[in-house]
Amino acid sequence: MRRLPSFSGAALALGLVFLYLPMAVLVAYSFNASSLVTVWAGFSTKWYGELLRDEQILAAVWTSFKVAFFAASMAVCLGTPAALVMTRFDRFRGRTVLASMVTAPLVMPEVITGLSLLLLFVQMAALTGWPADRGMATIWIAHTTFCSAYVAVVVAARLREVDRSIEEAAMDLGSPPAKTFFAVTLPIISPALVAGWLLAFTLSLDDLVIASFVSGPGANTLPMVVFSSVRLGVSPKINALATLIILAVSLATLVAWYVMRRGEKKRRASLARPGG
């Protein structure tokens, strides 16, 4: 008698189908010869060629990657000190207010955040003359604003798990606090910094609402271009673009898994050696 699958196994299978079946359909229809995304007219790769010749989409991709890279980098630079203050300084006046302000963008609706930043840039332009035109710089500032909160939460969670005795031992041996942070604490929390950077990069690359508020005519990110294209009718070029993004993410995930697997094997081998 065949054994029926368990409820958890069936739920897992249904969840995976629900998540990945739409992506599989999208990848399949990116090779559709028809200009209608819902009508299959044969296998063709022409839409990938059309995508590579579309200067608007390519410019939007380059703009999105630049904004995401610089926003994630600045978010790590701002979020790490904020996390350090929230976890290392237990008692000071305004600590609760600071923690609330740092984490507020996590729960604030994006429409409110985008509108408030738009009003800020308009008032700054009226008072100081900058920014004269909203563009990549204003998008970068806006993305840094809400990405810093995510980095702060990720890094703070790692800092709370760090054994303070290691830092105290370094300072007892004569290491100044700044040197202790860079030589001891920073290497320990480096995985959290990388995770926070990747999370901020992904959030910035995916943002549509806030970028729509703070961008100008000369700066369009990829989500803005895709959304405007979808409103006028889905083009098979969007399917091709999404397929390339899925491929890039899958390759990056595979490389990260392989590197982590090799590192784990080396660690286990070193522990298995005598005296390891």
mmCIF file of N, CA and C in Angstrom, residues 132-192:
data_model
loop_
_atom_site.group_PDB
_atom_site.id
_atom_site.type_symbol
_atom_site.label_atom_id
_atom_site.label_comp_id
_atom_site.label_asym_id
_atom_site.label_seq_id
_atom_site.Cartn_x
_atom_site.Cartn_y
_atom_site.Cartn_z
ATOM 1 N N ALA A 132 17.992 71.718 -8.010
ATOM 2 C CA ALA A 132 17.275 72.461 -9.049
ATOM 3 C C ALA A 132 16.378 71.529 -9.851
ATOM 4 N N ASP A 133 16.858 70.332 -10.130
ATOM 5 C CA ASP A 133 16.072 69.320 -10.836
ATOM 6 C C ASP A 133 16.174 68.012 -10.073
ATOM 7 N N ARG A 134 15.047 67.369 -9.884
ATOM 8 C CA ARG A 134 15.059 66.068 -9.222
ATOM 9 C C ARG A 134 15.525 65.009 -10.212
ATOM 10 N N GLY A 135 16.456 64.177 -9.747
ATOM 11 C CA GLY A 135 17.018 63.158 -10.629
ATOM 12 C C GLY A 135 17.628 62.035 -9.828
ATOM 13 N N MET A 136 18.765 61.527 -10.290
ATOM 14 C CA MET A 136 19.387 60.372 -9.661
ATOM 15 C C MET A 136 19.840 60.691 -8.238
ATOM 16 N N ALA A 137 20.287 61.925 -7.989
ATOM 17 C CA ALA A 137 20.754 62.279 -6.649
ATOM 18 C C ALA A 137 19.615 62.238 -5.632
ATOM 19 N N THR A 138 18.456 62.756 -6.000
ATOM 20 C CA THR A 138 17.322 62.738 -5.069
ATOM 21 C C THR A 138 16.807 61.319 -4.846
ATOM 22 N N ILE A 139 16.837 60.491 -5.886
ATOM 23 C CA ILE A 139 16.442 59.089 -5.711
ATOM 24 C C ILE A 139 17.418 58.390 -4.776
ATOM 25 N N TRP A 140 18.705 58.683 -4.944
ATOM 26 C CA TRP A 140 19.720 58.074 -4.085
ATOM 27 C C TRP A 140 19.506 58.460 -2.623
ATOM 28 N N ILE A 141 19.238 59.738 -2.357
ATOM 29 C CA ILE A 141 19.004 60.189 -0.985
ATOM 30 C C ILE A 141 17.756 59.522 -0.409
ATOM 31 N N ALA A 142 16.705 59.451 -1.209
ATOM 32 C CA ALA A 142 15.463 58.840 -0.734
ATOM 33 C C ALA A 142 15.643 57.358 -0.433
ATOM 34 N N HIS A 143 16.341 56.650 -1.298
ATOM 35 C CA HIS A 143 16.550 55.227 -1.064
ATOM 36 C C HIS A 143 17.466 54.986 0.123
ATOM 37 N N THR A 144 18.460 55.843 0.294
ATOM 38 C CA THR A 144 19.336 55.716 1.458
ATOM 39 C C THR A 144 18.547 55.902 2.745
ATOM 40 N N THR A 145 17.557 56.773 2.716
ATOM 41 C CA THR A 145 16.770 57.072 3.910
ATOM 42 C C THR A 145 16.069 55.834 4.452
ATOM 43 N N PHE A 146 15.360 55.108 3.565
ATOM 44 C CA PHE A 146 14.623 53.959 4.100
ATOM 45 C C PHE A 146 15.470 52.683 4.137
ATOM 46 N N CYS A 147 16.509 52.600 3.319
ATOM 47 C CA CYS A 147 17.370 51.411 3.376
ATOM 48 C C CYS A 147 18.217 51.388 4.650
ATOM 49 N N SER A 148 18.566 52.573 5.181
ATOM 50 C CA SER A 148 19.363 52.621 6.404
ATOM 51 C C SER A 148 18.652 51.953 7.565
ATOM 52 N N ALA A 149 17.328 52.056 7.601
ATOM 53 C CA ALA A 149 16.576 51.425 8.688
ATOM 54 C C ALA A 149 16.714 49.908 8.636
ATOM 55 N N TYR A 150 16.648 49.332 7.454
ATOM 56 C CA TYR A 150 16.782 47.877 7.325
ATOM 57 C C TYR A 150 18.187 47.424 7.711
ATOM 58 N N VAL A 151 19.196 48.173 7.288
ATOM 59 C CA VAL A 151 20.569 47.818 7.647
ATOM 60 C C VAL A 151 20.758 47.911 9.156
ATOM 61 N N ALA A 152 20.207 48.951 9.774
ATOM 62 C CA ALA A 152 20.351 49.118 11.218
ATOM 63 C C ALA A 152 19.737 47.945 11.978
ATOM 64 N N VAL A 153 18.590 47.474 11.540
ATOM 65 C CA VAL A 153 17.938 46.355 12.223
ATOM 66 C C VAL A 153 18.759 45.074 12.071
ATOM 67 N N VAL A 154 19.276 44.823 10.865
ATOM 68 C CA VAL A 154 20.061 43.605 10.631
ATOM 69 C C VAL A 154 21.357 43.632 11.442
ATOM 70 N N VAL A 155 22.061 44.755 11.410
ATOM 71 C CA VAL A 155 23.334 44.852 12.121
ATOM 72 C C VAL A 155 23.107 44.837 13.633
ATOM 73 N N ALA A 156 22.047 45.480 14.109
ATOM 74 C CA ALA A 156 21.765 45.487 15.547
ATOM 75 C C ALA A 156 21.489 44.079 16.060
ATOM 76 N N ALA A 157 20.786 43.284 15.267
ATOM 77 C CA ALA A 157 20.528 41.903 15.684
ATOM 78 C C ALA A 157 21.827 41.112 15.825
ATOM 79 N N ARG A 158 22.782 41.369 14.942
ATOM 80 C CA ARG A 158 24.077 40.669 15.049
ATOM 81 C C ARG A 158 24.897 41.197 16.215
ATOM 82 N N LEU A 159 24.856 42.496 16.453
ATOM 83 C CA LEU A 159 25.632 43.074 17.547
ATOM 84 C C LEU A 159 25.157 42.570 18.901
ATOM 85 N N ARG A 160 23.860 42.309 19.038
ATOM 86 C CA ARG A 160 23.343 41.806 20.310
ATOM 87 C C ARG A 160 23.850 40.399 20.613
ATOM 88 N N GLU A 161 24.274 39.669 19.589
ATOM 89 C CA GLU A 161 24.773 38.311 19.791
ATOM 90 C C GLU A 161 26.283 38.252 19.972
ATOM 91 N N VAL A 162 26.974 39.370 19.776
ATOM 92 C CA VAL A 162 28.436 39.379 19.901
ATOM 93 C C VAL A 162 28.826 39.260 21.368
ATOM 94 N N ASP A 163 29.804 38.436 21.626
ATOM 95 C CA ASP A 163 30.314 38.263 22.993
ATOM 96 C C ASP A 163 31.135 39.497 23.369
ATOM 97 N N ARG A 164 30.607 40.272 24.298
ATOM 98 C CA ARG A 164 31.290 41.514 24.685
ATOM 99 C C ARG A 164 32.637 41.251 25.355
ATOM 100 N N SER A 165 32.838 40.055 25.891
ATOM 101 C CA SER A 165 34.095 39.774 26.578
ATOM 102 C C SER A 165 35.284 39.827 25.615
ATOM 103 N N ILE A 166 35.062 39.524 24.331
ATOM 104 C CA ILE A 166 36.150 39.594 23.353
ATOM 105 C C ILE A 166 36.601 41.037 23.182
ATOM 106 N N GLU A 167 35.648 41.955 23.073
ATOM 107 C CA GLU A 167 35.988 43.376 22.943
ATOM 108 C C GLU A 167 36.642 43.885 24.219
ATOM 109 N N GLU A 168 36.115 43.459 25.374
ATOM 110 C CA GLU A 168 36.693 43.914 26.635
ATOM 111 C C GLU A 168 38.117 43.400 26.813
ATOM 112 N N ALA A 169 38.374 42.172 26.336
ATOM 113 C CA ALA A 169 39.732 41.629 26.428
ATOM 114 C C ALA A 169 40.691 42.426 25.555
ATOM 115 N N ALA A 170 40.237 42.822 24.369
ATOM 116 C CA ALA A 170 41.091 43.623 23.491
ATOM 117 C C ALA A 170 41.415 44.971 24.124
ATOM 118 N N MET A 171 40.406 45.590 24.754
ATOM 119 C CA MET A 171 40.656 46.891 25.389
ATOM 120 C C MET A 171 41.508 46.747 26.646
ATOM 121 N N ASP A 172 41.372 45.636 27.347
ATOM 122 C CA ASP A 172 42.233 45.392 28.518
ATOM 123 C C ASP A 172 43.695 45.257 28.113
ATOM 124 N N LEU A 173 43.932 44.778 26.888
ATOM 125 C CA LEU A 173 45.298 44.618 26.394
ATOM 126 C C LEU A 173 45.855 45.905 25.787
ATOM 127 N N GLY A 174 45.084 46.989 25.889
ATOM 128 C CA GLY A 174 45.583 48.281 25.455
ATOM 129 C C GLY A 174 45.054 48.770 24.137
ATOM 130 N N SER A 175 44.098 48.080 23.544
ATOM 131 C CA SER A 175 43.550 48.524 22.271
ATOM 132 C C SER A 175 42.545 49.650 22.497
ATOM 133 N N PRO A 176 42.660 50.777 21.787
ATOM 134 C CA PRO A 176 41.667 51.857 21.923
ATOM 135 C C PRO A 176 40.299 51.404 21.405
ATOM 136 N N PRO A 177 39.234 52.075 21.827
ATOM 137 C CA PRO A 177 37.892 51.657 21.379
ATOM 138 C C PRO A 177 37.736 51.644 19.862
ATOM 139 N N ALA A 178 38.298 52.658 19.185
ATOM 140 C CA ALA A 178 38.162 52.699 17.731
ATOM 141 C C ALA A 178 38.877 51.518 17.080
ATOM 142 N N LYS A 179 40.083 51.231 17.536
ATOM 143 C CA LYS A 179 40.827 50.101 16.985
ATOM 144 C C LYS A 179 40.154 48.779 17.319
ATOM 145 N N THR A 180 39.579 48.697 18.503
ATOM 146 C CA THR A 180 38.849 47.486 18.874
ATOM 147 C C THR A 180 37.671 47.245 17.948
ATOM 148 N N PHE A 181 36.991 48.332 17.613
ATOM 149 C CA PHE A 181 35.840 48.179 16.715
ATOM 150 C C PHE A 181 36.283 47.686 15.343
ATOM 151 N N PHE A 182 37.308 48.311 14.769
ATOM 152 C CA PHE A 182 37.723 47.945 13.413
ATOM 153 C C PHE A 182 38.468 46.613 13.361
ATOM 154 N N ALA A 183 39.193 46.260 14.425
ATOM 155 C CA ALA A 183 39.995 45.039 14.393
ATOM 156 C C ALA A 183 39.262 43.830 14.952
ATOM 157 N N VAL A 184 38.296 44.043 15.853
ATOM 158 C CA VAL A 184 37.630 42.920 16.508
ATOM 159 C C VAL A 184 36.149 42.853 16.130
ATOM 160 N N THR A 185 35.419 43.947 16.393
ATOM 161 C CA THR A 185 33.966 43.914 16.203
ATOM 162 C C THR A 185 33.589 43.846 14.732
ATOM 163 N N LEU A 186 34.244 44.648 13.909
ATOM 164 C CA LEU A 186 33.865 44.714 12.497
ATOM 165 C C LEU A 186 34.009 43.376 11.783
ATOM 166 N N PRO A 187 35.120 42.639 11.972
ATOM 167 C CA PRO A 187 35.174 41.310 11.325
ATOM 168 C C PRO A 187 34.085 40.354 11.809
ATOM 169 N N ILE A 188 33.689 40.473 13.079
ATOM 170 C CA ILE A 188 32.662 39.574 13.596
ATOM 171 C C ILE A 188 31.309 39.868 12.960
ATOM 172 N N ILE A 189 30.981 41.148 12.775
ATOM 173 C CA ILE A 189 29.668 41.512 12.233
ATOM 174 C C ILE A 189 29.694 41.666 10.719
ATOM 175 N N SER A 190 30.810 41.337 10.069
ATOM 176 C CA SER A 190 30.890 41.509 8.614
ATOM 177 C C SER A 190 29.812 40.728 7.852
ATOM 178 N N PRO A 191 29.433 39.489 8.271
ATOM 179 C CA PRO A 191 28.318 38.837 7.557
ATOM 180 C C PRO A 191 27.024 39.640 7.622
ATOM 181 N N ALA A 192 26.765 40.283 8.762
ATOM 182 C CA ALA A 192 25.556 41.114 8.870
ATOM 183 C C ALA A 192 25.658 42.341 7.978
#
